[in-house]
Coordinates of C-alpha atoms in Angstrom, one line a residue:
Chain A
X1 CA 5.5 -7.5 64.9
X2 CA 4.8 -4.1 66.5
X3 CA 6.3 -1.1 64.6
X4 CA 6.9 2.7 65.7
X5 CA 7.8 4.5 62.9
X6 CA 9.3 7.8 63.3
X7 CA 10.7 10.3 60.2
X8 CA 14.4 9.9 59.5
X9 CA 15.1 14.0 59.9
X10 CA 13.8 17.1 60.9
X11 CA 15.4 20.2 60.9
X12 CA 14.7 23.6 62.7
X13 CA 15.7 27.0 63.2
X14 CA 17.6 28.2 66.6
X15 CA 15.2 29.4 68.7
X16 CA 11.8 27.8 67.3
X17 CA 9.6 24.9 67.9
X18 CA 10.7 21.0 66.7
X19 CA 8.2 18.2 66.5
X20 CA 9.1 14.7 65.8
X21 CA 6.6 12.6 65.6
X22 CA 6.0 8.6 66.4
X23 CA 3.1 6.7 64.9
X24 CA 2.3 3.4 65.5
X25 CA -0.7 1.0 66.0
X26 CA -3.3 2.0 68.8
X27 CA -0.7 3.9 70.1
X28 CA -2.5 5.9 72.8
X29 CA -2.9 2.9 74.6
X30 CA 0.5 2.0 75.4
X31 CA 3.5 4.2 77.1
X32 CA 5.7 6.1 75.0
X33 CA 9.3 6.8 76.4
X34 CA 11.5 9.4 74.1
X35 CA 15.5 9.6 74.7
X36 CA 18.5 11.5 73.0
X37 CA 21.4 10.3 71.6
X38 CA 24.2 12.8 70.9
X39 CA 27.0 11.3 68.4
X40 CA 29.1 9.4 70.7
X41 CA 27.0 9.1 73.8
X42 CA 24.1 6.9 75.0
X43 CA 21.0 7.2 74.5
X44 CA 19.8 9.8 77.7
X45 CA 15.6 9.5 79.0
X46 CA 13.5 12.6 78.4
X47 CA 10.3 11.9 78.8
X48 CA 8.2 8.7 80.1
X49 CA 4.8 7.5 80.9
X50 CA 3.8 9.8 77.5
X51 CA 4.2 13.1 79.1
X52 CA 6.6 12.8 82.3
X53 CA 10.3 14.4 82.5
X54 CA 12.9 12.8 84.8
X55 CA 14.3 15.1 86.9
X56 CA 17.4 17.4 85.3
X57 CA 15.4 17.6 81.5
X58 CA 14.8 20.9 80.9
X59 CA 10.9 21.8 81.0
X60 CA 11.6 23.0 77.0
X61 CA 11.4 19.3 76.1
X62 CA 7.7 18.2 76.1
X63 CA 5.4 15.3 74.7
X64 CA 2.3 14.0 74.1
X65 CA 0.7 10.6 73.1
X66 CA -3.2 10.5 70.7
X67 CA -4.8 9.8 67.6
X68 CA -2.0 7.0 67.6
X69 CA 0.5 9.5 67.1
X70 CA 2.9 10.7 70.0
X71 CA 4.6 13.3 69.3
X72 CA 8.2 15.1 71.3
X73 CA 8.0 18.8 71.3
X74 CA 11.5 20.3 72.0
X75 CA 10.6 24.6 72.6
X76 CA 13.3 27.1 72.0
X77 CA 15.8 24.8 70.5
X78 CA 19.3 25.0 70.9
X79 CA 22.1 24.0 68.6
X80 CA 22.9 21.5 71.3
X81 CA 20.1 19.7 71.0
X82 CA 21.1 18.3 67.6
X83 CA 21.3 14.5 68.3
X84 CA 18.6 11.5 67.2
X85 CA 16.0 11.3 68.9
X86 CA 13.6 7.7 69.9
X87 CA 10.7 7.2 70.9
X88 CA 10.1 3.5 73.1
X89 CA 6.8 1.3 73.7
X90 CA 6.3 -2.0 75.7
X91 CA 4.4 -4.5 74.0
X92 CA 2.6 -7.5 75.1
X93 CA 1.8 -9.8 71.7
X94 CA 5.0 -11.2 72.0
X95 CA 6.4 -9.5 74.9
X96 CA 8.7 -6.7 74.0
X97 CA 10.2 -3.4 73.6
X98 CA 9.8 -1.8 70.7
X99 CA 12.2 1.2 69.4
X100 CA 11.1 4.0 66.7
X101 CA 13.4 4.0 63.8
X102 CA 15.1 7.4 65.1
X103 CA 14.9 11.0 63.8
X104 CA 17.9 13.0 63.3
X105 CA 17.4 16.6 64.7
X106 CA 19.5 19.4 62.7
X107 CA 19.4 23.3 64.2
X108 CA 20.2 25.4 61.4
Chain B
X1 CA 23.2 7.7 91.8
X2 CA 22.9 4.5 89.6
X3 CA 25.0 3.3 87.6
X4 CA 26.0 0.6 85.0
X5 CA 29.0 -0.2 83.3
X6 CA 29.3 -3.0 80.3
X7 CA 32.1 -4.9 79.7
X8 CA 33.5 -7.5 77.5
X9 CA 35.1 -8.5 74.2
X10 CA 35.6 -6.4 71.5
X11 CA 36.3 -8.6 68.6
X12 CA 34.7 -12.0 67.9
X13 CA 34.7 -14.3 65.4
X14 CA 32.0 -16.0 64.0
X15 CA 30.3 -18.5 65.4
X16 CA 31.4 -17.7 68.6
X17 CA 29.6 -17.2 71.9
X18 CA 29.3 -13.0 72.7
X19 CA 29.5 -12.9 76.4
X20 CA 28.4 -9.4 78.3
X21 CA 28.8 -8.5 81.8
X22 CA 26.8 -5.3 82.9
X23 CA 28.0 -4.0 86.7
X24 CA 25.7 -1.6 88.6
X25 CA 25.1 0.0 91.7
X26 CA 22.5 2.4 93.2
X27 CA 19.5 0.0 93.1
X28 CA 19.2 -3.6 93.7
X29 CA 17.4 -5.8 91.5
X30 CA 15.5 -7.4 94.1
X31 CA 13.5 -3.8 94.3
X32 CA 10.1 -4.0 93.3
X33 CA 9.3 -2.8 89.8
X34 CA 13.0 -2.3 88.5
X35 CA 14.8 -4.1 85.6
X36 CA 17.8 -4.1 83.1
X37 CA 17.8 -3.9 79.8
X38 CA 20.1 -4.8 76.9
X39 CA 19.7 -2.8 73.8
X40 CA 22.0 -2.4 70.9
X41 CA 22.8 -0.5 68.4
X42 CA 24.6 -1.2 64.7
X43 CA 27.3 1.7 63.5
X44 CA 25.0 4.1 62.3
X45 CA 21.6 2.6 62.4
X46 CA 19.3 2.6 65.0
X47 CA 18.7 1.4 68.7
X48 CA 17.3 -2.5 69.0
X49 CA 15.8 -3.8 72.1
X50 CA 17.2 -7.5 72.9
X51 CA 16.5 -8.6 76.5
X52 CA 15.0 -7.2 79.7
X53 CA 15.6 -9.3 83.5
X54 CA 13.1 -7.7 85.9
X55 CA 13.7 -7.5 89.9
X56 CA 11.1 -11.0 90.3
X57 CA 13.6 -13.0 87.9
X58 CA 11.2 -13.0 84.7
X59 CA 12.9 -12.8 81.7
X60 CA 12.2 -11.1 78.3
X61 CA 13.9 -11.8 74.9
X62 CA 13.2 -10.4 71.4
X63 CA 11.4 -12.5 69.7
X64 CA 14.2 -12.2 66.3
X65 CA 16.8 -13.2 68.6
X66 CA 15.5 -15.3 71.1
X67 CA 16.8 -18.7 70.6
X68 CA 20.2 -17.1 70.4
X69 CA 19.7 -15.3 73.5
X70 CA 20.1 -16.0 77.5
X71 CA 20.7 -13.2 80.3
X72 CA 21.4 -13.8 84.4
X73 CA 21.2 -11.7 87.1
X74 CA 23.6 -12.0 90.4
X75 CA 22.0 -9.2 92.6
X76 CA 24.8 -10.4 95.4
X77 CA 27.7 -9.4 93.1
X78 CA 25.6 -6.5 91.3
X79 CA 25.7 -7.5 87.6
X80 CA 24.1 -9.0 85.2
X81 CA 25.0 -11.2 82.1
X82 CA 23.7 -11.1 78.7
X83 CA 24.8 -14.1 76.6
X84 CA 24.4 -14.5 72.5
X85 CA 25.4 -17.5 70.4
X86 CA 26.5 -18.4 67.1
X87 CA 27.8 -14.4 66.4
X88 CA 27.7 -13.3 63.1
X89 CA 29.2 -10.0 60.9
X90 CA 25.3 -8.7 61.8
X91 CA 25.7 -8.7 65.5
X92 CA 28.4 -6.3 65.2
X93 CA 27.2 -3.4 67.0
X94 CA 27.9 -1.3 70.1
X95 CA 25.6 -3.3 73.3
X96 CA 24.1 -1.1 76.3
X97 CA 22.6 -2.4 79.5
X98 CA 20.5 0.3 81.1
X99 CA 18.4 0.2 84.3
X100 CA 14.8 0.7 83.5
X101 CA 11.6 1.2 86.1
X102 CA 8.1 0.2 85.5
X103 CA 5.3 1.9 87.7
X104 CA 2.5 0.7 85.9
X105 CA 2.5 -2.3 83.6
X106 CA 3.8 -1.7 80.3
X107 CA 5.6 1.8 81.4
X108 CA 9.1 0.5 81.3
X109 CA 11.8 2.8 80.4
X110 CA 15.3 2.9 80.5
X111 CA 16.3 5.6 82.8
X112 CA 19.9 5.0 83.0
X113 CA 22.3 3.6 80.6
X114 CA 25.9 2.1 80.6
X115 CA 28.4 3.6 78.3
X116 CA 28.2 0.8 75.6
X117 CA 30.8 -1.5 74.4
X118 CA 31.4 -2.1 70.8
X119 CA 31.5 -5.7 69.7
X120 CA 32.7 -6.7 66.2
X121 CA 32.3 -10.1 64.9
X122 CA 34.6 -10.6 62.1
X123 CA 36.8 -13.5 61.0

């Protein structure tokens, strides 16, 4: 079965650049959705289609999808953007969606 | 606006049949290129995908859980009902429905979500 595997934590300073990262097979070829999940809440969309924001994320949140790697940029971070953090890809051999293992962002 | 809200029981036992209602409003599922979703998520682990209906009636399962797994749609009475059999302490988890869209095939993604409703199986 299809796997997205994402690193269990990354941490950042207030104020600088975080990048989790997604890997998975032939990845550029498919669609990657990301969401956030504060502690608590459900999971929110941020981007889709690789590289599109729905309308409300803030334009600091960014993404990209090659080399088989996509990869969620968050700019300027915040300490309220500590949460986890998914990445999502549709599948077709079997037909399903797939969810990344999750990383857990910590501002420090 | 759209939005979902899950309901249903909180403690099973096992063996027994889990039995989810999600309620929307804000789209119909007769749109073209629209869907929900049922994902869940264990205390403390990660998000797991179980069962997509899209707007046409097609119907997508995981393929760990599929022969445990059945969802309907009523568009008239805006929900829609995910159904898993033969619980077990592993099922315990909190369950989301979420709305997703799909422009172009293989793009879906769950743009709204319900508030989740934790379901423990224990005897």
């Amino acid at each position: 079965s299809y796997e997205l595997t994402q690193p269990p934590s990354v941490s950042v300073s207030p104020g600088q650049t975080a990048v989790i990262p997604c890997s998975g097979d032939n990845l550029d070829d498919r669609y990657t959705s990301w969401y956030q999940q504060r502690p608590g809440q459900s999971p929110v969309l941020l981007i889709f289609q690789d590289t599109e924001r729905p309308s409300g994320i803030p334009a600091r949140f960014s993404a990209s999808n090659s080399g088989g790697t996509a990869t969620l940029t968050i700019s300027m971070t915040q300490p309220i953007d500590e949460a986890d953090y998914y990445c999502q890809v549709r599948v077709n051999s079997p037909p399903a969606v797939v969810f990344g293992g999750g990383t857990k962002l910590t501002v420090l | 606006q759209i939005i979902l809200r899950g309901s249903g029981p909180t403690l099973l036992k096992p063996t027994e049949t889990l039995t989810l209602t999600c309620a929307f409003s804000g789209f119909s599922l007769t749109s073209s290129a629209v869907g929900v979703g049922w994902i869940r998520q264990p205390p403390g682990k990660a998000l797991e995908w179980l069962a997509l209906i899209y707007w046409d009636g097609d119907k997508r399962f995981s393929p760990s859980l599929k022969d445990r797994l059945s969802v309907s749609a009523d568009n008239s009475q805006r929900q829609v009902v995910l159904t898993l059999i033969d619980v077990d302490s592993v099922d315990t988890a909190t369950y989301f429905c979420a709305h997703f869209t799909y422009p172009y095939p293989g793009s879906e993604a769950f743009d709204s979500w319900g508030q989740g409703v934790l379901v423990t199986v224990s005897s």
